[in-house]
XYZ file of C-alpha atoms in Angstrom:
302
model
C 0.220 -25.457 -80.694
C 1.655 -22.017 -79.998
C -1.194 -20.245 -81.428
C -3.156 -22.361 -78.574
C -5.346 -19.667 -76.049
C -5.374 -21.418 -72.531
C -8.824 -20.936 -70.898
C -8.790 -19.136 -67.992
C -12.310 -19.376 -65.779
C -12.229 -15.351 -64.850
C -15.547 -16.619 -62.723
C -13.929 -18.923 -60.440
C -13.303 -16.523 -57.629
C -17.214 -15.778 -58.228
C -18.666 -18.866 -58.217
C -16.868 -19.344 -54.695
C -18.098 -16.547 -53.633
C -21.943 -17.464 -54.669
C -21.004 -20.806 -52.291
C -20.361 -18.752 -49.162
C -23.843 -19.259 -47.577
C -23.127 -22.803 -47.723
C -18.962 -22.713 -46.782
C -18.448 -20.689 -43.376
C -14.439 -21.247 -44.292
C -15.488 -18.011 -46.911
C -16.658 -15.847 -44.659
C -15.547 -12.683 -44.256
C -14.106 -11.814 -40.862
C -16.435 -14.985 -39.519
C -15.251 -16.807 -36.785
C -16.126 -20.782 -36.891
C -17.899 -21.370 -33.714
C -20.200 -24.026 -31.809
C -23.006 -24.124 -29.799
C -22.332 -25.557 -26.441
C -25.502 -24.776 -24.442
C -28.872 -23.744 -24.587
C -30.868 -22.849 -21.640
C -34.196 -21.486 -21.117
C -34.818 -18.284 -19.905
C -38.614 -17.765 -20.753
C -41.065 -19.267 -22.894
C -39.153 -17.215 -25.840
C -36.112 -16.070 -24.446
C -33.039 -18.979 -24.640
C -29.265 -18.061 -23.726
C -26.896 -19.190 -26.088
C -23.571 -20.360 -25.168
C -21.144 -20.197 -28.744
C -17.637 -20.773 -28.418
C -15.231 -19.662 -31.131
C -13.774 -23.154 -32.200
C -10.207 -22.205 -32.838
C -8.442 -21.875 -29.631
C -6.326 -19.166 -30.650
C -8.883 -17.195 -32.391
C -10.979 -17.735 -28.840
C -8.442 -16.187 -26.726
C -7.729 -13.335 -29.052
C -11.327 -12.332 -29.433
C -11.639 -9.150 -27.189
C -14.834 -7.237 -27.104
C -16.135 -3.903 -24.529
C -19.622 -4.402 -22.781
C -22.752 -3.159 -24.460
C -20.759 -4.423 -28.225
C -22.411 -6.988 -30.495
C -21.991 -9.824 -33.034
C -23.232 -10.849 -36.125
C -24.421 -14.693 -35.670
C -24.967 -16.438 -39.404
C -26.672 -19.814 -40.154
C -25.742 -20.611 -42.991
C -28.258 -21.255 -45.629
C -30.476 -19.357 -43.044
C -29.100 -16.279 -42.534
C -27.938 -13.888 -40.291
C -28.701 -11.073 -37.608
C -26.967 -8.580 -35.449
C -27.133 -9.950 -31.200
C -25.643 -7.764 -27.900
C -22.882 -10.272 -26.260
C -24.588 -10.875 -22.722
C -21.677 -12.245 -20.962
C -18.693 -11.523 -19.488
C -15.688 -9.655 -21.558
C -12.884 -11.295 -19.527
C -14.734 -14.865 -21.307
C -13.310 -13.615 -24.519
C -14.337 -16.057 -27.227
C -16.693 -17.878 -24.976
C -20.021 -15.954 -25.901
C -23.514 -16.044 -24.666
C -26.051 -14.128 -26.372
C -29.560 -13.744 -24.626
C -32.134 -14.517 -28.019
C -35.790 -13.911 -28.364
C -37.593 -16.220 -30.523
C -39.208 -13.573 -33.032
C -38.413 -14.678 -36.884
C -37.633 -17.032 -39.308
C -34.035 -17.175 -38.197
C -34.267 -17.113 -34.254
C -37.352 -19.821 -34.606
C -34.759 -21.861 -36.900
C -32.357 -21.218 -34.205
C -34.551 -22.250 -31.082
C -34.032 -25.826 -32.731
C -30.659 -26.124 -32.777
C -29.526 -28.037 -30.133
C -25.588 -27.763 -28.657
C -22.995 -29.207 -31.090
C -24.536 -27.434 -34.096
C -21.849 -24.873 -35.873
C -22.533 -21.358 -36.844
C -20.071 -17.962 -37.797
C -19.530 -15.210 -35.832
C -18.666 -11.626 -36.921
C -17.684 -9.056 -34.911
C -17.172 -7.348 -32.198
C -19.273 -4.489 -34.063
C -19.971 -0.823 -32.527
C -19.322 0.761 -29.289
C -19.161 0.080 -26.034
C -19.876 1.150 -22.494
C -16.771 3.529 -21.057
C -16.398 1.019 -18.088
C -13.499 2.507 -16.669
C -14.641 6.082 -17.256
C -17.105 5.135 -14.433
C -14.333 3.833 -11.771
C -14.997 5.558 -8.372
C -18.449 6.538 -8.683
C -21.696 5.339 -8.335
C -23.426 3.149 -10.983
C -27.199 3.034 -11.329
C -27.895 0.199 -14.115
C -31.288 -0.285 -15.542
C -33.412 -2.147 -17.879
C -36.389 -2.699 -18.927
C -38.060 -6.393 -20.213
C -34.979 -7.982 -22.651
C -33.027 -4.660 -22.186
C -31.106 -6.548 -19.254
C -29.214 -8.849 -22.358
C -27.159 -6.018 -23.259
C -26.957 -4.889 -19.584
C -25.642 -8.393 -18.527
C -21.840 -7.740 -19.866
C -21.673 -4.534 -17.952
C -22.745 -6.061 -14.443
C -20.260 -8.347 -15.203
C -17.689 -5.869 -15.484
C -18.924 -4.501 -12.412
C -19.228 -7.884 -10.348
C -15.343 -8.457 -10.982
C -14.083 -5.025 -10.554
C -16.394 -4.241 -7.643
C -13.896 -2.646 -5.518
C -13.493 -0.221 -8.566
C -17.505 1.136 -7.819
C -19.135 3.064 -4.498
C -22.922 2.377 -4.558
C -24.493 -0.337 -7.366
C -27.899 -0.340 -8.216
C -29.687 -2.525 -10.487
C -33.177 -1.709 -11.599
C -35.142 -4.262 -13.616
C -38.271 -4.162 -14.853
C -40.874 -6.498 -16.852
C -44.536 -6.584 -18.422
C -45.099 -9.622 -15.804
C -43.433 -12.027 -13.594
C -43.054 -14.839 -16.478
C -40.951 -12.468 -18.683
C -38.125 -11.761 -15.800
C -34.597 -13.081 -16.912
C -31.647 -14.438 -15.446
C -33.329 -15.148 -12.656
C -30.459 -17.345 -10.940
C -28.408 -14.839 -10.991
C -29.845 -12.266 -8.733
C -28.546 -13.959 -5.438
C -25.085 -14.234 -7.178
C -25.958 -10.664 -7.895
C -26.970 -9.370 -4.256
C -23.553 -11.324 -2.876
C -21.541 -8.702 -4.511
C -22.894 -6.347 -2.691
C -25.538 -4.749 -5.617
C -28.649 -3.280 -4.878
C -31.151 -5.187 -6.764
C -34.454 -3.498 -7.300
C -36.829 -5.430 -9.678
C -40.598 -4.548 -10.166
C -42.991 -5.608 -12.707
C -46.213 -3.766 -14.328
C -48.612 -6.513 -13.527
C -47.779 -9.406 -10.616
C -49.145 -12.494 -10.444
C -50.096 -14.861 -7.289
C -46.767 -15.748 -6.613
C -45.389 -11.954 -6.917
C -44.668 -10.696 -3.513
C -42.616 -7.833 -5.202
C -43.306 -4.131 -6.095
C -45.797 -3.307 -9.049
C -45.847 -0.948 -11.097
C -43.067 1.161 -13.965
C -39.379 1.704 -13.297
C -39.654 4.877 -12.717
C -41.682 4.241 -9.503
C -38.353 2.238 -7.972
C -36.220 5.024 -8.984
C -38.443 7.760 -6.922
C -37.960 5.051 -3.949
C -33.989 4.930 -4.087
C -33.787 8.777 -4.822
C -35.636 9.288 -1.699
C -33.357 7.758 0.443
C -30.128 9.433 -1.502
C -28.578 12.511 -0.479
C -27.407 15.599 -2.969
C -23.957 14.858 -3.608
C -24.812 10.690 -4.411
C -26.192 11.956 -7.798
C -23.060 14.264 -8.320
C -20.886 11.004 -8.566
C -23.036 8.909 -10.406
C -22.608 6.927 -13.775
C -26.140 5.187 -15.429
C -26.735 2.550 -18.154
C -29.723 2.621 -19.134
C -31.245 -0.409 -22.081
C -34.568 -1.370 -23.001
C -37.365 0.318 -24.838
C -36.772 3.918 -26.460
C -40.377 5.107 -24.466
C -38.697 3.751 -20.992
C -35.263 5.099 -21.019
C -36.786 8.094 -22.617
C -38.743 8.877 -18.953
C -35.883 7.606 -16.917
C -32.989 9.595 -18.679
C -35.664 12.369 -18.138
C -35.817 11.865 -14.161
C -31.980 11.299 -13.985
C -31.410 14.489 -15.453
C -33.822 16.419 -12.862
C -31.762 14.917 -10.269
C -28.417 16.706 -11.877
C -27.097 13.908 -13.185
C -25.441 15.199 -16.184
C -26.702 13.710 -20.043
C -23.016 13.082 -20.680
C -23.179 10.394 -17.619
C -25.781 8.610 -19.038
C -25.310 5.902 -21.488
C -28.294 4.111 -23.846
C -27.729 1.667 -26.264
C -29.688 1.518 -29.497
C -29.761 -1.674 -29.941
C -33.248 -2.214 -31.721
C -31.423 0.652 -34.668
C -28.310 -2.656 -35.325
C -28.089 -4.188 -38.393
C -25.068 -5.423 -40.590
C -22.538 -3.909 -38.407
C -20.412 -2.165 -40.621
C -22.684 0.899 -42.005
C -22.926 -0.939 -45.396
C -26.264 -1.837 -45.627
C -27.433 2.117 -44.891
C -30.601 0.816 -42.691
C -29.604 1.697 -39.466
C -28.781 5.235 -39.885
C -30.499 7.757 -38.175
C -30.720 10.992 -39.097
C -27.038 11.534 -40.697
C -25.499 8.752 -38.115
C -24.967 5.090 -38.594
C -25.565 3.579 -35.378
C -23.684 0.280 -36.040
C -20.973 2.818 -36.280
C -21.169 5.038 -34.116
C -23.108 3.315 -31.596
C -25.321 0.986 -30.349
C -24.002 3.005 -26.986
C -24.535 6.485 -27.191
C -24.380 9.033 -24.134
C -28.181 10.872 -23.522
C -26.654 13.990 -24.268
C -26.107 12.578 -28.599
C -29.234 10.827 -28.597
C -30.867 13.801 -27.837
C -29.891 15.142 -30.660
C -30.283 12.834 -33.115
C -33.163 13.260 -34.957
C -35.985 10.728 -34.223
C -33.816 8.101 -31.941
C -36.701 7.760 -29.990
C-alpha cells in the first residue's frame, strides 16, 4: 500500500485546452457575447449588433475609435473586425461584415440569439481629442466607412468640440453605399456630407466620379488658414487614401494630421501570429491607425 504510485493525468490541463474551440468558457481574454441584431446593409454587407453577455464585463469594456475585435465561432473560427459603433456603447458592439469566406458566409446565417467570443479591444486608435478645436475632414472609400463609423460618432456627440465637419464617401456604385439611414441623422449635426460614386445608376441624382474630385470641390470654396487647422481620417483602399493623403498634403496639411488605418494588414491582434508585419512593424501592434507621415515610411504599406 505505501509503495502505491498515485496516477496523476499530467495531460489534463491539455486535453482542456484541445476542447477550447468547442468551450468559449476557455478562452483566452474572450468575452461571452450574443447576437442581438442583424440588419442589411447591401447585398453582402450585414451590421452586427453583439452584446457582451455579462453585464459587468459590458460596462467595463472600453475601446478608442478606429480599434478592433477578434469575433470567434467556435468550431468555425475566427477573424479580426473594426468596431463600427459608438465608444460611449461600451460592450454593446456593432461590427459592419462583408460576406467574403468560409467564416463570414457561416456567419451571414446566424440569426440574433446565436452566441459567439469576443477578444479585444486590439491596436490603436484615432487621437480623438488631439483633434478638439479644429477642423475634421473624414473620408472613405466603399467599406472603409465601417472603421470610420466610430469616429463620426465621436464627433456627432462631442460636436461642439469640432469647427468645420466634412464627410466624404465614396463607392464603386449606388448599390454598395452604406449606412444609408444615417446620413440625415448625419447632416442634423451639422456635418457636411459629400458622397459620390464612380458609376450612378437611374436613380443617382448625385455627383460621379473618384473622391478626389469632391475634395477639389470643397477645397475650392476653403480659404488658406481652413487647412492650417485641420485634422483628416482617412479609411478605405491603400490606392485611394494613397491619392487623397497626396492632395491633403499639397494643401499644407501636415502628414502628422493625417490618420489611415490599415485595416486590410489585421490579423490575430497580438503580433503572435507574425503575418501582419510590415516591413519591421506589426500592425496589430502598432496600428491599424497610423499617421501618413509612418506609413510613408514603412516599407510597402501601400
Amino acid at each position: 500500500m505505501g509503495n502505491k504510485i498515485t496516477f496523476t493525468d499530467v495531460m489534463a490541463d491539455q486535453k482542456l485546452h484541445q476542447q477550447r474551440r468547442h468551450d468559449l468558457s476557455a478562452f483566452e481574454r474572450t468575452f461571452k457575447a450574443e447576437i442581438t441584431a442583424v440588419h442589411k446593409l447591401t447585398e453582402v454587407e450585414n451590421l452586427f449588433r453583439i452584446q457582451i453577455i455579462d453585464p459587468e464585463d459590458r460596462n467595463n469594456f472600453t475601446f478608442q475609435p478606429g480599434q478592433f475585435v477578434i469575433l470567434e465561432l467556435p468550431g468555425i473560427g475566427e477573424a479580426p473586425f473594426s468596431i463600427s459603433s459608438s465608444a460611449s456603447r461600451h460592450g454593446d458592439l456593432e461590427l459592419c461584415i462583408r460576406r467574403v469566406g468560409s467564416l463570414t458566409n457561416f456567419l451571414f446565417r446566424l440569426d440574433r440569439g446565436t452566441h459567439v467570443g469576443i477578444r479585444g479591444p486590439f491596436g490603436t486608435g484615432f487621437p480623438m481629442e488631439q483633434m478638439h478645436g479644429e477642423n475634421i475632414l473624414l473620408i472613405a472609400g466603399g467599406l472603409g466607412l465601417a472603421p470610420l463609423r466610430s469616429p463620426i460618432a465621436y464627433v456627432q456627440e462631442n460636436r461642439n468640440q469640432f469647427n468645420n465637419v466634412d464627410i466624404i464617401y465614396g463607392t464603386k456604385d449606388p448599390s454598395q453605399l452604406l449606412f444609408t439611414y444615417q446620413y440625415d441623422m448625419w447632416r442634423a449635426d451639422d456635418v457636411n456630407l459629400h458622397i459620390i460614386v464612380e458609376k450612378g445608376d437611374l436613380s443617382w441624382k448625385g455627383p460621379v466620379g473618384m473622391i478626389t474630385k469632391v475634395l477639389q470641390d470643397i477645397f475650392g470654396h476653403r480659404e488658406t488658414d481652413y487647412f492650417q487647422k485641420t485634422y483628416a481620417i482617412v479609411c478605405g483602399p491603400p490606392v485611394m487614401f494613397k491619392f487623397v493623403c497626396k492632395m491633403l498634403n499639397e494643401r499644407d496639411i501636415p502628414m502628422e494630421k493625417m490618420f489611415v488605418s490599415l485595416e486590410r494588414k489585421m490579423q490575430c491582434g497580438m503580433g503572435k501570429c507574425c503575418r501582419c508585419n510590415v516591413g519591421s512593424t506589426y500592425t496589430c501592434v502598432k496600428g491599424p491607425v497610423f499617421d501618413y507621415w509612418s506609413v510613408m515610411n514603412m516599407k510597402e504599406a501601400i
